[in-house]
CSV table of C-alpha atoms in Angstrom, one decimal:
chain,number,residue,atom,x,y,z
F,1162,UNK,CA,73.3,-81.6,-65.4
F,1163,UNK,CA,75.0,-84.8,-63.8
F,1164,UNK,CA,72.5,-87.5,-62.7
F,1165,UNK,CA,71.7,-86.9,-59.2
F,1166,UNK,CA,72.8,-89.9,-56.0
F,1167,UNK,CA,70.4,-92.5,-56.3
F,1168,UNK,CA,71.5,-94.0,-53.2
F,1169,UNK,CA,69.7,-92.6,-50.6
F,1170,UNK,CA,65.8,-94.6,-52.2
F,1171,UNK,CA,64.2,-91.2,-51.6
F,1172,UNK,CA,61.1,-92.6,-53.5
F,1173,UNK,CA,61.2,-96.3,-52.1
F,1174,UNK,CA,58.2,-97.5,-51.3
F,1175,UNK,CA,56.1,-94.5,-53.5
F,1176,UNK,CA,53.6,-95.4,-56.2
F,1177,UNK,CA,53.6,-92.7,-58.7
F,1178,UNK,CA,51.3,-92.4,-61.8
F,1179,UNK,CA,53.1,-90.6,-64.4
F,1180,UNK,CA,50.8,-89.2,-67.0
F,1181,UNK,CA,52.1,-88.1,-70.3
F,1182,UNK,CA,50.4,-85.5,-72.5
F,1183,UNK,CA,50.7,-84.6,-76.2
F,1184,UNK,CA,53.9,-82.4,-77.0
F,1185,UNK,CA,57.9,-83.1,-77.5
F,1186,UNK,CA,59.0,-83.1,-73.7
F,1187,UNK,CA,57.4,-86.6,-73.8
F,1188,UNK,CA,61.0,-87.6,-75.1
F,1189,UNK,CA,62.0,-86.2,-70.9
F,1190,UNK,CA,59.6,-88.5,-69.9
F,1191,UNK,CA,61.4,-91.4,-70.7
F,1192,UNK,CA,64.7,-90.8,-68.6
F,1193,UNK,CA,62.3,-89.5,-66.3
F,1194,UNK,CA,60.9,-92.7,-65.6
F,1195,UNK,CA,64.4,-94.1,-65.4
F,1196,UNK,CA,65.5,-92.0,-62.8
F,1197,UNK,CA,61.7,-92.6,-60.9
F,1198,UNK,CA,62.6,-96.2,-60.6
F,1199,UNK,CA,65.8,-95.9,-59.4
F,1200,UNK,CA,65.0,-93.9,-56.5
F,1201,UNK,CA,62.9,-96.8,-55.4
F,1202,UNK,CA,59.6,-95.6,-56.9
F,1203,UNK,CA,57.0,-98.3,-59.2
F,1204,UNK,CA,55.5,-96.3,-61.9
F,1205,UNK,CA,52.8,-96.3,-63.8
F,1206,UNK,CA,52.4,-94.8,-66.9
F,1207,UNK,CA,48.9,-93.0,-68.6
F,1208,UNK,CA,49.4,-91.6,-72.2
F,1209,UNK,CA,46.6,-89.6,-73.6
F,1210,UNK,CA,46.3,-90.0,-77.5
F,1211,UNK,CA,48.8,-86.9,-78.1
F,1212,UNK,CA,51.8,-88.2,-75.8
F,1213,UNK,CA,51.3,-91.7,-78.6
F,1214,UNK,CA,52.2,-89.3,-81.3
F,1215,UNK,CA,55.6,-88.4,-79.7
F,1216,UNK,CA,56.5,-91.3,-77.8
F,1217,UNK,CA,55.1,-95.7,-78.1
F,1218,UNK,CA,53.4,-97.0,-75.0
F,1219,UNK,CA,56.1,-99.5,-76.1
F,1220,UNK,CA,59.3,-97.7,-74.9
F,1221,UNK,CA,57.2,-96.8,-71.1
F,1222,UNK,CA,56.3,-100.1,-70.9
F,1223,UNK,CA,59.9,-101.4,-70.7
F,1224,UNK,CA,61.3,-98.5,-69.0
F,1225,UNK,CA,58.1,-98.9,-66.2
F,1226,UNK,CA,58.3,-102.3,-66.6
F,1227,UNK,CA,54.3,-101.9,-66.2
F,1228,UNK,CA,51.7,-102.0,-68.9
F,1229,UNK,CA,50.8,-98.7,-70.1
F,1230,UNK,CA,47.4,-97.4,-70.0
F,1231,UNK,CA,46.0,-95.3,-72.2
F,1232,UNK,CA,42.4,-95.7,-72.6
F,1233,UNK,CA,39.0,-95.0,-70.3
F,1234,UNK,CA,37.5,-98.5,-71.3
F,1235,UNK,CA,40.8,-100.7,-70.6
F,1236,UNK,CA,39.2,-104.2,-69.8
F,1237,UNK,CA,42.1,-105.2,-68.2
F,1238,UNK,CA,40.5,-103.6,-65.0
F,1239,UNK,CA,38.4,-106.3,-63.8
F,1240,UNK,CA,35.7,-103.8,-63.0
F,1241,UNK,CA,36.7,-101.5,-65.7
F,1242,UNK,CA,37.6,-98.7,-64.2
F,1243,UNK,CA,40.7,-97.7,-64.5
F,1244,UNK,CA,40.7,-94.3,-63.6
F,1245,UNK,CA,39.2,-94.8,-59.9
F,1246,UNK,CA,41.9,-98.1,-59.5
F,1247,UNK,CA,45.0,-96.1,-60.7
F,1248,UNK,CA,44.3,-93.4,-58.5
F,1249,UNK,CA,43.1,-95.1,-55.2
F,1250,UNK,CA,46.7,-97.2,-55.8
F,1251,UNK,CA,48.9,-93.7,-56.0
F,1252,UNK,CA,51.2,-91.6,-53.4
F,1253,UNK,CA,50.7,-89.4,-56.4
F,1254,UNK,CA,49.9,-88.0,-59.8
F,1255,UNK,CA,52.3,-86.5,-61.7
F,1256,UNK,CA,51.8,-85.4,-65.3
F,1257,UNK,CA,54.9,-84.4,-67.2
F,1258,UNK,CA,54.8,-82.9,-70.1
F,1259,UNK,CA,51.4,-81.0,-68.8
F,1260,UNK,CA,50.1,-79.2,-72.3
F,1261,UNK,CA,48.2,-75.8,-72.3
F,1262,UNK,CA,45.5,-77.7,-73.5
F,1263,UNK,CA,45.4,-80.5,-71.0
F,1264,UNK,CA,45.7,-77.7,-68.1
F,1265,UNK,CA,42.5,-75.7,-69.6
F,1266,UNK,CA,40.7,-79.3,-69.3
F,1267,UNK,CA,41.5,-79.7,-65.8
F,1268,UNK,CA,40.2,-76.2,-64.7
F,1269,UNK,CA,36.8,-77.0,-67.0
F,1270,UNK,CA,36.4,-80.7,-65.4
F,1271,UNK,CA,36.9,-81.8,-68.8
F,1272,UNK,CA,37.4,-85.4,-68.4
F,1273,UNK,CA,37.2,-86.9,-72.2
F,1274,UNK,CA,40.6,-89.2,-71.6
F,1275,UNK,CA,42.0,-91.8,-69.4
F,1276,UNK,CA,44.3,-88.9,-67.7
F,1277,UNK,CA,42.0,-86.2,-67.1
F,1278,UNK,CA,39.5,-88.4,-66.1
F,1279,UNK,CA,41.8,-89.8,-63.1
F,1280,UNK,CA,42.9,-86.2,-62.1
F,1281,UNK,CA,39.5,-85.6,-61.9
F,1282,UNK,CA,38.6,-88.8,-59.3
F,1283,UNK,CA,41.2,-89.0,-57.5
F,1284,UNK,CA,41.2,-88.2,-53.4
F,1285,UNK,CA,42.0,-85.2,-53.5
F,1286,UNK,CA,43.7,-85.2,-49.6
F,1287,UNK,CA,45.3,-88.1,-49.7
F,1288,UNK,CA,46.6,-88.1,-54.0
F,1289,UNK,CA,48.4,-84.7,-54.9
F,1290,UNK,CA,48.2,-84.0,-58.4
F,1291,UNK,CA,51.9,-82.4,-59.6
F,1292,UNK,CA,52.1,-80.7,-62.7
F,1293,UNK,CA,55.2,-80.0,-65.3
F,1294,UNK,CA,54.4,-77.8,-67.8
F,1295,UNK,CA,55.7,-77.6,-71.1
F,1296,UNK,CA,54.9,-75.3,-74.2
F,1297,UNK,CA,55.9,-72.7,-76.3
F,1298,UNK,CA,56.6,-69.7,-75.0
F,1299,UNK,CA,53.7,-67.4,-76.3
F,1300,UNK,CA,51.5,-70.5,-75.3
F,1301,UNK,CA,53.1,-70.3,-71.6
F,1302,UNK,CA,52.9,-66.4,-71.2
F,1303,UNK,CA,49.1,-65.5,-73.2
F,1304,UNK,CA,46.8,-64.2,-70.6
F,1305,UNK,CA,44.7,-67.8,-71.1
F,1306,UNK,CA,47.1,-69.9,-69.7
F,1307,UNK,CA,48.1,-68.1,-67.1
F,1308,UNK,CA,44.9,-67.5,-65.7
F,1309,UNK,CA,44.3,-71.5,-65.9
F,1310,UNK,CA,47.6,-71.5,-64.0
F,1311,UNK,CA,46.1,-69.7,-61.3
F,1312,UNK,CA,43.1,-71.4,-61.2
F,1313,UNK,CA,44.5,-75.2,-61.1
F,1314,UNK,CA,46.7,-74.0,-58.2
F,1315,UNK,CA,44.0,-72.7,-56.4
F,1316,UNK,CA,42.4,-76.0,-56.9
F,1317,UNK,CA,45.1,-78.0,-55.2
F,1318,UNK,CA,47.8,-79.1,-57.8
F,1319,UNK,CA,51.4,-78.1,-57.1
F,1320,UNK,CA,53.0,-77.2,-60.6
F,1321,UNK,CA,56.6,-77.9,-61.2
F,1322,UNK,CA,57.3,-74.6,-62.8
F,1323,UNK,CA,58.9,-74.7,-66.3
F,1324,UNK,CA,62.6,-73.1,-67.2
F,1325,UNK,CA,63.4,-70.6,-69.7
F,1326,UNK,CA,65.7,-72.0,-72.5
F,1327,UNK,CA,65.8,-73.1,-76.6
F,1328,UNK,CA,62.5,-74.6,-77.7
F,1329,UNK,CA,62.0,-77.1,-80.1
F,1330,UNK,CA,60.4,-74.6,-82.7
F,1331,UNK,CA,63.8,-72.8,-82.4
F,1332,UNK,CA,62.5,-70.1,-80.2
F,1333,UNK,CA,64.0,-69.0,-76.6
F,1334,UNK,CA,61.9,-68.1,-73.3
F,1335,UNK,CA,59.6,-70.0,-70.8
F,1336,UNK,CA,57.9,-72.8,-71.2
F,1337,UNK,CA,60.4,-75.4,-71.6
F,1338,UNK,CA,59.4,-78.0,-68.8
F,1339,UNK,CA,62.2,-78.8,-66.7
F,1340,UNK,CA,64.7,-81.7,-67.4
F,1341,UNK,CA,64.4,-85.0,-65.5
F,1342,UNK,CA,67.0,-84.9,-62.7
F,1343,UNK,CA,64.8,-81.4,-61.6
F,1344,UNK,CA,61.6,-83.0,-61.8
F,1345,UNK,CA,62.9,-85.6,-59.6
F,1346,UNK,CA,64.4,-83.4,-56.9
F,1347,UNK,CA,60.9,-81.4,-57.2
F,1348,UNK,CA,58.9,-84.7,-56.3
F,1349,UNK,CA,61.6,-85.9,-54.0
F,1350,UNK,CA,61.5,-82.1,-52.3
F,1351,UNK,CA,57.9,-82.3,-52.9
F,1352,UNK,CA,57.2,-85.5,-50.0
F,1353,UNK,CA,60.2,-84.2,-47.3
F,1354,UNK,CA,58.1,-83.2,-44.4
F,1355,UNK,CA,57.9,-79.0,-44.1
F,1356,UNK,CA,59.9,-78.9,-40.5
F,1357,UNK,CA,61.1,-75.3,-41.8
F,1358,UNK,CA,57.9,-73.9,-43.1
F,1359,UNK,CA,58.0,-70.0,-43.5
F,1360,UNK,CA,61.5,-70.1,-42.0
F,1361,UNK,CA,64.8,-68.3,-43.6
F,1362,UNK,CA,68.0,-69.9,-43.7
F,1363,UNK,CA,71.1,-68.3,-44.6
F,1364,UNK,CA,74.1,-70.7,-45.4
F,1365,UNK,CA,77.7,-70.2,-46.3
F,1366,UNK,CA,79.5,-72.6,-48.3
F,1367,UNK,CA,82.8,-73.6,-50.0
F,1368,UNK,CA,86.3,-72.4,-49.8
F,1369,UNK,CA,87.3,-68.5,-49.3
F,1370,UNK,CA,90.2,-67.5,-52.1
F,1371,UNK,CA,92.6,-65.0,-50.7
F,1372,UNK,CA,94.5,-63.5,-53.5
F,1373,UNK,CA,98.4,-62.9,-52.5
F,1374,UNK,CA,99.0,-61.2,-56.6
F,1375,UNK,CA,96.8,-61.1,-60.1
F,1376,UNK,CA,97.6,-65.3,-60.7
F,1377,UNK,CA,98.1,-66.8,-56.8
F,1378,UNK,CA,96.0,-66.8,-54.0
F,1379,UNK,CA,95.7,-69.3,-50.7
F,1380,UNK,CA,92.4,-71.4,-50.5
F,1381,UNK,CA,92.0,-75.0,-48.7
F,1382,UNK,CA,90.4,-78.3,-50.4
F,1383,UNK,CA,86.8,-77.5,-49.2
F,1384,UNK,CA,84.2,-78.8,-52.0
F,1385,UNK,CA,80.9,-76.9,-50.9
F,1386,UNK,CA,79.0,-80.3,-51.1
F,1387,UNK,CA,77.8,-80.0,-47.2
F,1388,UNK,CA,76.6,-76.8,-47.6
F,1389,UNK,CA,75.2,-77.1,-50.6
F,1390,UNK,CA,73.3,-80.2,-49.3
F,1391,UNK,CA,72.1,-78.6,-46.3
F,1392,UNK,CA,70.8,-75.6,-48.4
F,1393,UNK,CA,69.0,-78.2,-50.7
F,1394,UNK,CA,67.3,-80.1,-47.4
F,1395,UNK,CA,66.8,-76.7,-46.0
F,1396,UNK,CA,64.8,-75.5,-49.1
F,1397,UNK,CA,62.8,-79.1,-49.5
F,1398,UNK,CA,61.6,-78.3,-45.6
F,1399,UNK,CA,60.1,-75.6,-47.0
F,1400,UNK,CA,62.8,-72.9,-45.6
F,1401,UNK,CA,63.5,-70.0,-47.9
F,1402,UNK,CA,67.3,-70.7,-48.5
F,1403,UNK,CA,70.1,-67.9,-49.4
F,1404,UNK,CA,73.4,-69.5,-49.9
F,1405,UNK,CA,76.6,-67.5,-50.0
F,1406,UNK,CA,78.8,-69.5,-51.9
F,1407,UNK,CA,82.7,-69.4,-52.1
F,1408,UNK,CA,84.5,-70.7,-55.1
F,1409,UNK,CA,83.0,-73.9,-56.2
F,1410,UNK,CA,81.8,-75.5,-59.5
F,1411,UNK,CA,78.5,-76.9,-58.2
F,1412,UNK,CA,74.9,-76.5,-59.1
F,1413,UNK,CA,72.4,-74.4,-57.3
F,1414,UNK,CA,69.7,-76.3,-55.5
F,1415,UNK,CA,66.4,-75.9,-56.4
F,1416,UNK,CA,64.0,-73.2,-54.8
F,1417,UNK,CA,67.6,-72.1,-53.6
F,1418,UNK,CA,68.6,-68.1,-53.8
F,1419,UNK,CA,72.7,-68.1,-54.6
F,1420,UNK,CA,75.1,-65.2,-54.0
F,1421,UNK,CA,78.4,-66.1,-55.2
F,1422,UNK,CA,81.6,-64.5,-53.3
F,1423,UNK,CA,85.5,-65.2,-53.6
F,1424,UNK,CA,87.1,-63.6,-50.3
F,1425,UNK,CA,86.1,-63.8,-46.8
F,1426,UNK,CA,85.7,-60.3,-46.3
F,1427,UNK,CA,83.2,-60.8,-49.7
F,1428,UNK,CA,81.7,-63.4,-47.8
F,1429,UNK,CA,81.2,-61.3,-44.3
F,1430,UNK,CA,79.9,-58.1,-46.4
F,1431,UNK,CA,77.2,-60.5,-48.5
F,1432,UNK,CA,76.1,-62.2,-44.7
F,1433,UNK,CA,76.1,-59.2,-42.3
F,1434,UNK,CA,73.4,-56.9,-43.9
F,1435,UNK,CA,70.9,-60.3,-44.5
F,1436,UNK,CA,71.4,-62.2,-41.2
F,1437,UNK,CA,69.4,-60.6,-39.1
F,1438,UNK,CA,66.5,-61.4,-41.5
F,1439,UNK,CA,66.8,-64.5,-41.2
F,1440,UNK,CA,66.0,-67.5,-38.7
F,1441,UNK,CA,68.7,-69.7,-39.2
F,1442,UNK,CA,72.5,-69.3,-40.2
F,1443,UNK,CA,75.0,-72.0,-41.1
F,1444,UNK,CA,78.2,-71.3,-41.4
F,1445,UNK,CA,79.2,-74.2,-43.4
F,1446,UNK,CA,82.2,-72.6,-45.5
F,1447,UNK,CA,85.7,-73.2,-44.4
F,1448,UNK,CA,86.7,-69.6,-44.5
F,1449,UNK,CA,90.3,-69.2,-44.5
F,1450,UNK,CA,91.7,-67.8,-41.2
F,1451,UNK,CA,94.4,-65.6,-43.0
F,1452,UNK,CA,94.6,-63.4,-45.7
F,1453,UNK,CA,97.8,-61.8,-47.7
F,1454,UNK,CA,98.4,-58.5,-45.8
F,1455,UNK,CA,98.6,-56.5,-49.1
F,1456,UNK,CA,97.7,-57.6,-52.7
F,1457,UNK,CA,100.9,-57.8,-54.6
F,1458,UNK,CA,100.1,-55.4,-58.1
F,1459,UNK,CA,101.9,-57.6,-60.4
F,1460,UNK,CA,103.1,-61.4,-59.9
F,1461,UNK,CA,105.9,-62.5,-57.7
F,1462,UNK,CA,108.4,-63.8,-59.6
F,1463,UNK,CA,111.8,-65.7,-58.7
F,1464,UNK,CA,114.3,-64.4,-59.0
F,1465,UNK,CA,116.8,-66.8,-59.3
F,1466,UNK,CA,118.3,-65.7,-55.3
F,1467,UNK,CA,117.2,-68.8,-53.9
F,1468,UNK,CA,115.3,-66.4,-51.2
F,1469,UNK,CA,111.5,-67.1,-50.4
F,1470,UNK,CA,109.4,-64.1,-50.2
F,1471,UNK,CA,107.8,-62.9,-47.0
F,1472,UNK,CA,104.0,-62.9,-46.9
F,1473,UNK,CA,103.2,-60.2,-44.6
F,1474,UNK,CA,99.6,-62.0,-43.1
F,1475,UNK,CA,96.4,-60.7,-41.4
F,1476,UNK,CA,93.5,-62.2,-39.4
F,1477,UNK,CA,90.2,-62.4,-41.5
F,1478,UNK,CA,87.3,-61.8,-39.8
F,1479,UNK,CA,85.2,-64.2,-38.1
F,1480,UNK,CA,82.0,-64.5,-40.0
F,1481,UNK,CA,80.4,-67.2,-37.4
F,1482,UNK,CA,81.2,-64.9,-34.0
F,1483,UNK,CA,80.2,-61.6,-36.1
F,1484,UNK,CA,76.9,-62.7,-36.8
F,1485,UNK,CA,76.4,-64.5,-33.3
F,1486,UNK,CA,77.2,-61.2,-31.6
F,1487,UNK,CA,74.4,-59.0,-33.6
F,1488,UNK,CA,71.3,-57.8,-30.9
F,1489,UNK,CA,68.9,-60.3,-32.4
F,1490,UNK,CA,71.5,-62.8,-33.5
F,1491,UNK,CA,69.7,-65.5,-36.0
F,1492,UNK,CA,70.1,-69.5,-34.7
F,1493,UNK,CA,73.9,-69.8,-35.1
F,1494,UNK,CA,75.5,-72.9,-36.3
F,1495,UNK,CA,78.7,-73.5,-37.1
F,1496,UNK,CA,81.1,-76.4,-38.5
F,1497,UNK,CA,84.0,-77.3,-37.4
F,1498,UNK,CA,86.8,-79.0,-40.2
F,1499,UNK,CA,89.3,-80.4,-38.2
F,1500,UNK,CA,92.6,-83.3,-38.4
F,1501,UNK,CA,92.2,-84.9,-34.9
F,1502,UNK,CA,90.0,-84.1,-31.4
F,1503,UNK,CA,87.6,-83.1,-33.2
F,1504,UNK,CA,85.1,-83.1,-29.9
F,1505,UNK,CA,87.5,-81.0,-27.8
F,1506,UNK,CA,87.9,-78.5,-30.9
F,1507,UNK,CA,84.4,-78.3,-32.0
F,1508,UNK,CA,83.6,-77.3,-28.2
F,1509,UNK,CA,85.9,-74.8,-28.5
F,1510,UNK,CA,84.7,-73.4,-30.8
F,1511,UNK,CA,81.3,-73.5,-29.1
F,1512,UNK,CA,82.2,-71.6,-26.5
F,1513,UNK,CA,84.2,-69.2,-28.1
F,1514,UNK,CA,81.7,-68.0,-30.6
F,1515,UNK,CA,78.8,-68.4,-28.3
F,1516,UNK,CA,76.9,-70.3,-30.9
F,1517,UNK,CA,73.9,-73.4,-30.5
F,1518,UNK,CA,75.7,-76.0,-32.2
F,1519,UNK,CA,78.9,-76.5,-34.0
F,1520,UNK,CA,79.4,-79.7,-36.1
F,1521,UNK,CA,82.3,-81.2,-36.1
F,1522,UNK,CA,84.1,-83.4,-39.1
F,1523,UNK,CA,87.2,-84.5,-39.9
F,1524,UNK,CA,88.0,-82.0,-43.1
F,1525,UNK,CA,90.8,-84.4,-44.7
F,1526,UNK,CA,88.6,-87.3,-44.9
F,1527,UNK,CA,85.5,-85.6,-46.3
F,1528,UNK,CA,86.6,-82.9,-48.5
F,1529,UNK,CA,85.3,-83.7,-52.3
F,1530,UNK,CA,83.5,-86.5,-50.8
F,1531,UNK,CA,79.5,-87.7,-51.3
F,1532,UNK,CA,79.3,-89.3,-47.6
F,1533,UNK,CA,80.8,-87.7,-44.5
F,1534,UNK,CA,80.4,-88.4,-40.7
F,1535,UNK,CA,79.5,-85.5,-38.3
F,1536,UNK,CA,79.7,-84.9,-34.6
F,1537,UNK,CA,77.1,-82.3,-33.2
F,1538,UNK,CA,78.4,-81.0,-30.1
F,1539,UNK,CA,76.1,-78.9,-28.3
F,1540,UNK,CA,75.9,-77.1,-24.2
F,1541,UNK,CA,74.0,-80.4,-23.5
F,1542,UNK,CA,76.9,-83.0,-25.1
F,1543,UNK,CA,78.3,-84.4,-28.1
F,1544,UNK,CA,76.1,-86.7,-30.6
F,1545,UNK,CA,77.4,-88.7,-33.4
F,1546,UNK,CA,75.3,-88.3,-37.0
F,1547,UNK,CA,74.8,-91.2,-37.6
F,1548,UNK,CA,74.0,-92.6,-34.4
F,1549,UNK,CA,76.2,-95.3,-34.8
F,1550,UNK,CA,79.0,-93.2,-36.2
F,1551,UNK,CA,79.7,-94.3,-39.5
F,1552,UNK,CA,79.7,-93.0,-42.7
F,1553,UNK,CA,76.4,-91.4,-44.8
F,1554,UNK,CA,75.6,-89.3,-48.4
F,1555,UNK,CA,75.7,-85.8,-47.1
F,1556,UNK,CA,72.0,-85.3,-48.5
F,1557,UNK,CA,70.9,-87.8,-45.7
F,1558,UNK,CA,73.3,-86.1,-43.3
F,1559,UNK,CA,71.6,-82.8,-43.8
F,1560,UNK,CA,68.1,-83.4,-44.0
F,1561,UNK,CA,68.6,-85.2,-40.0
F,1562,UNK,CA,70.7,-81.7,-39.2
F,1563,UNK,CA,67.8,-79.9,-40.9
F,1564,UNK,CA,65.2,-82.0,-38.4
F,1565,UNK,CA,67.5,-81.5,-35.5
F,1566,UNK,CA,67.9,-77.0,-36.2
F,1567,UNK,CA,64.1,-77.3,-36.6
F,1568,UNK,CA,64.0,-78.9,-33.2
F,1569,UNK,CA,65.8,-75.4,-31.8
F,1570,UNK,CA,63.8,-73.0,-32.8
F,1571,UNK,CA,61.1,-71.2,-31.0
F,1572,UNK,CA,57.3,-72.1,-31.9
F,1573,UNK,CA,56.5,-69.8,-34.8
């Protein structure tokens, strides 16, 4: 997984106390740190006497750049106790690697360590307690843990739910905590306010690939980073997120349910049937406006005539005014990729689809890039995002779009 953008500080200004528990994910807790402080977050790290075994206090201390605690009667606390200071001081507790046997102390009140003990004190409304679990996978699945799972949950901590992949004792399943970049985009998701609680968004992304024979086909230079940005905001607002995605290499957000399609018509069939089930719909993709009017069986090959081929073409179907025209039609939005007026286009558009809001960018200048500039033209007028209509990362872009769809819908 590629490091995610660090630019946008999501963490500036956060204090998080990262606890570290015996087992060998404590080697993920070091590059975990390292990405913590780059999105603008101070750290400080508690090591029970396990974590020591795997990784020094030595190595957090200079990755922190904080001293490392790791026992209940540290003096340096001038009224020595460490584990009400550390906790009052903390937006929040997060303890990765989380070990079956540290969870089964937390659901007992065990509190014979440093960590525990702070898990234990800490304000409970104002200091959430995040967990990242990591074990083998007969250790994840027995009927023990899972029931401690349950019942530390129901107690208030939010778990960071391990993946399934190879273990360090050469076995394969759940259990293997998640890497650092998807810890941070948990924590990161974790403090975005829930403006799309209980909501369902459905978002297209990406090209559309329409074959003209077996090795050709006509596509356009779309990258799917918008979409795939706005599904990732979507899902940290606490949306549940289906993205229909066209043709792109990128990674599926978290939290995020992918259905990946290649033709328009593929992309029209995998929306119609869920739309209606859903709150929201952004059509994000640029979805080619043409398709081959036959599929050529076999490759067209020159033939040495000089003579082009003719390309018999036929409209595809419009995905955005399909799904606006249904009886119970979801919040439509649409975008709007264009080279030049992009106002008078996007309200175009507007009006021809019948839609809420179309957003409007200039498709040259942000195809395959990380920052874009958007105008959201609406019945009410045009606004520039940002305000002062220059350039952002496409994740801030889309968690303000996120805020302003929120600001549509009806009271739940």
């Amino acid at each position: 997984m590629s490091e995610p953008l660090q630019d946008l500080q999501d963490l500036a200004g956060r204090h998080i106390v990262l606890g570290l528990t015996g087992g060998i994910a404590c080697y993920k807790a070091a590059e975990l740190t390292r990405l913590l402080t780059k999105a603008g977050a101070t750290v400080q790290v508690v090591m029970t006497e396990g974590a020591q075994a795997f990784i020094t206090p030595v190595t957090m201390q200079a990755l922190s750049n904080r001293p490392v605690y790791t026992s209940t009667w540290d003096a340096r606390e001038g009224n020595n106790m460490a584990h009400i200071n550390l906790s009052r001081e903390a937006d929040a507790i997060v303890v990765a690697p989380a070990s079956a046997d540290f969870i089964a102390r937390l659901v007992a009140g065990v509190t014979d360590d440093l960590l525990s003990l702070l898990c234990l004190a800490r304000p409970r409304d104002t200091v959430p307690l995040l967990l990242a679990p990591a074990m083998n996978r007969e250790m994840w699945s027995h009927p023990a843990t899972q029931r401690n799972m349950a019942q530390v949950q129901a107690d208030g901590a939010h778990v960071l739910a391990p993946a399934s992949g190879a273990q360090a004792c050469g076995e394969v399943g759940e259990g293997r905590m998640q890497e650092p970049e998807e810890l941070l985009q948990g924590l990161v998701a974790f403090f975005q306010p829930k403006v799309l609680a209980g909501r369902r968004v459905l978002i297209t992304a990406g090209p559309t690939y329409e074959a003209i024979d077996p090795v050709r086909g006509i596509t356009n230079l779309s990258s799917g980073k918008m979409g795939f940005a706005l599904a990732r905001a979507a899902a940290e607002a606490g949306a549940r997120v289906t993205l229909v995605a066209g043709p792109v290499h990128l990674e599926t957000p978290q939290g995020v349910t992918r259905l990946n399609v290649k033709s328009a018509q593929q992309m029209l069939d995998a929306v119609l049937p869920l739309a209606a089930a859903h709150d929201v719909f952004i059509a994000t993709a640029a979805v080619a406006d043409w398709r081959p009017a036959q599929l050529a069986e076999h490759k067209i090959k020159k033939d040495g005539s000089g003579q082009v081929p003719q390309i018999a073409m036929s409209e595809n179907p419009d995905i955005l005014a399909t799904v606006a025209a249904l009886p119970q039609p979801p919040l439509c939005v649409g975008f709007a990729a264009e080279s030049q007026d992009v106002a008078h286009h996007a309200r175009q558009k507007l009006q021809r689809k019948k839609v809420a809001l179309v957003v409007g960018n200039i498709g040259p200048a942000t195809f395959g890039q990380d920052n874009n500039a958007l105008l959201l033209v609406d019945a009410q007028g045009d606004q520039p995002l940002p305000a002062d209509g220059s350039r952002a990362p496409k994740l801030a872009l889309a968690r303000a779009l996120v805020a302003d769809i929120a600001r549509r819908l009806p009271k739940a």
